[in-house]
Coordinates of C-alpha atoms in Angstrom, one line a residue:
M1 CA 16.4 47.3 -15.8
Y2 CA 17.2 48.5 -12.2
D3 CA 14.0 47.0 -10.9
F4 CA 14.9 43.6 -12.5
V5 CA 18.4 43.6 -11.0
Q6 CA 16.9 44.4 -7.6
S7 CA 14.5 41.4 -7.9
V8 CA 11.4 43.6 -7.6
P9 CA 8.2 41.6 -7.5
Y10 CA 6.1 41.4 -10.7
D11 CA 3.2 43.3 -9.2
I12 CA 5.5 46.3 -8.5
F13 CA 6.6 46.1 -12.1
T14 CA 3.0 46.2 -13.2
Y15 CA 2.2 49.2 -11.0
N16 CA 5.3 51.2 -12.0
S17 CA 4.6 50.6 -15.7
R18 CA 1.0 51.8 -15.3
I19 CA 2.0 55.0 -13.6
G20 CA 4.8 55.5 -16.1
T21 CA 7.9 55.4 -13.8
S22 CA 9.4 52.3 -15.4
V23 CA 8.9 49.9 -18.4
A24 CA 6.9 46.7 -18.3
Y25 CA 8.4 43.4 -17.2
S26 CA 8.0 41.9 -20.6
T27 CA 10.0 44.8 -22.1
V28 CA 12.9 44.1 -19.8
I29 CA 12.8 40.4 -20.6
R30 CA 12.7 41.1 -24.3
M31 CA 15.6 43.5 -24.0
L32 CA 17.7 41.0 -22.0
K33 CA 17.0 38.2 -24.6
S34 CA 17.9 40.6 -27.4
L35 CA 21.2 41.6 -25.7
S36 CA 22.1 37.9 -25.1
L37 CA 21.5 37.1 -28.8
Q38 CA 23.7 40.0 -29.8
E39 CA 26.5 38.9 -27.5
A40 CA 26.2 35.3 -28.6
A41 CA 26.7 36.5 -32.2
M42 CA 29.7 38.6 -31.2
V43 CA 31.3 35.6 -29.4
K44 CA 30.7 33.4 -32.5
L45 CA 32.4 36.0 -34.7
C46 CA 35.4 36.2 -32.3
G47 CA 35.6 32.4 -32.3
R48 CA 35.8 32.2 -36.1
D49 CA 38.5 34.9 -36.3
L50 CA 41.9 33.3 -36.3
T51 CA 43.7 36.5 -35.3
K52 CA 41.9 36.9 -32.0
W53 CA 42.4 34.8 -28.9
G54 CA 40.1 34.5 -25.9
V55 CA 39.3 32.6 -22.8
L56 CA 35.9 31.2 -21.9
V57 CA 35.2 31.2 -18.1
T58 CA 32.3 29.0 -17.1
G59 CA 30.6 28.4 -13.8
N60 CA 27.6 26.7 -12.1
V61 CA 24.6 28.9 -11.3
Q62 CA 22.1 27.5 -8.8
N63 CA 18.8 28.9 -7.6
Y64 CA 16.6 27.1 -5.1
L65 CA 12.8 27.4 -5.7
F66 CA 11.1 27.1 -2.4
Q67 CA 7.3 26.6 -2.8
R68 CA 5.6 28.7 -0.1
D69 CA 2.1 27.5 -1.1
Q70 CA 2.2 23.7 -0.9
R71 CA -0.4 22.2 -3.3
I72 CA -0.6 19.0 -5.2
G73 CA 2.1 18.7 -7.8
R74 CA 4.2 21.6 -6.4
T75 CA 7.6 20.6 -5.0
N76 CA 10.7 22.5 -4.0
K77 CA 13.4 22.2 -6.6
M78 CA 16.9 23.3 -7.5
N79 CA 17.4 25.2 -10.8
V80 CA 20.9 24.5 -12.1
G81 CA 22.4 26.4 -15.0
L82 CA 25.6 27.5 -16.6
A83 CA 26.9 31.0 -16.8
A84 CA 29.8 31.9 -19.0
T85 CA 32.0 35.0 -19.7
Y86 CA 34.2 35.4 -22.8
I87 CA 37.4 37.4 -22.3
E88 CA 39.3 38.5 -25.3
I89 CA 43.0 38.5 -24.8
E90 CA 44.7 41.5 -26.5
D91 CA 48.3 41.9 -27.6
I92 CA 49.2 38.2 -27.5
C93 CA 51.3 36.4 -30.0
P94 CA 49.2 33.6 -31.6
K95 CA 52.4 31.4 -31.8
A96 CA 52.1 31.0 -28.0
Y97 CA 49.2 28.6 -28.5
H98 CA 50.7 26.4 -31.2
L99 CA 51.7 23.0 -29.9
D100 CA 54.0 22.2 -32.8
D101 CA 56.7 24.5 -31.4
K102 CA 56.5 22.9 -27.9
L103 CA 56.4 19.2 -28.8

């Protein structure tokens, strides 16, 4: 995981997994996908629970892919995505969010 966070090149991943100092790149990707599925399930459960309140903070994530080896069909492009964080609010009165009391 540390190598992935540090953006270590793929060939370094391959070398380190062969000598046994780290896991393979595919293992890290599988682990991250599994963790994201688990977190998505947790957020869905929290969303269905009427006794819990939370805030969803979203933001744009951009990554520019610069093609260093210009060949036919390869172009520079911008990857645009969405990142989100769910924050559960604890010790709050659910009546604070009911609009009937305020209108």
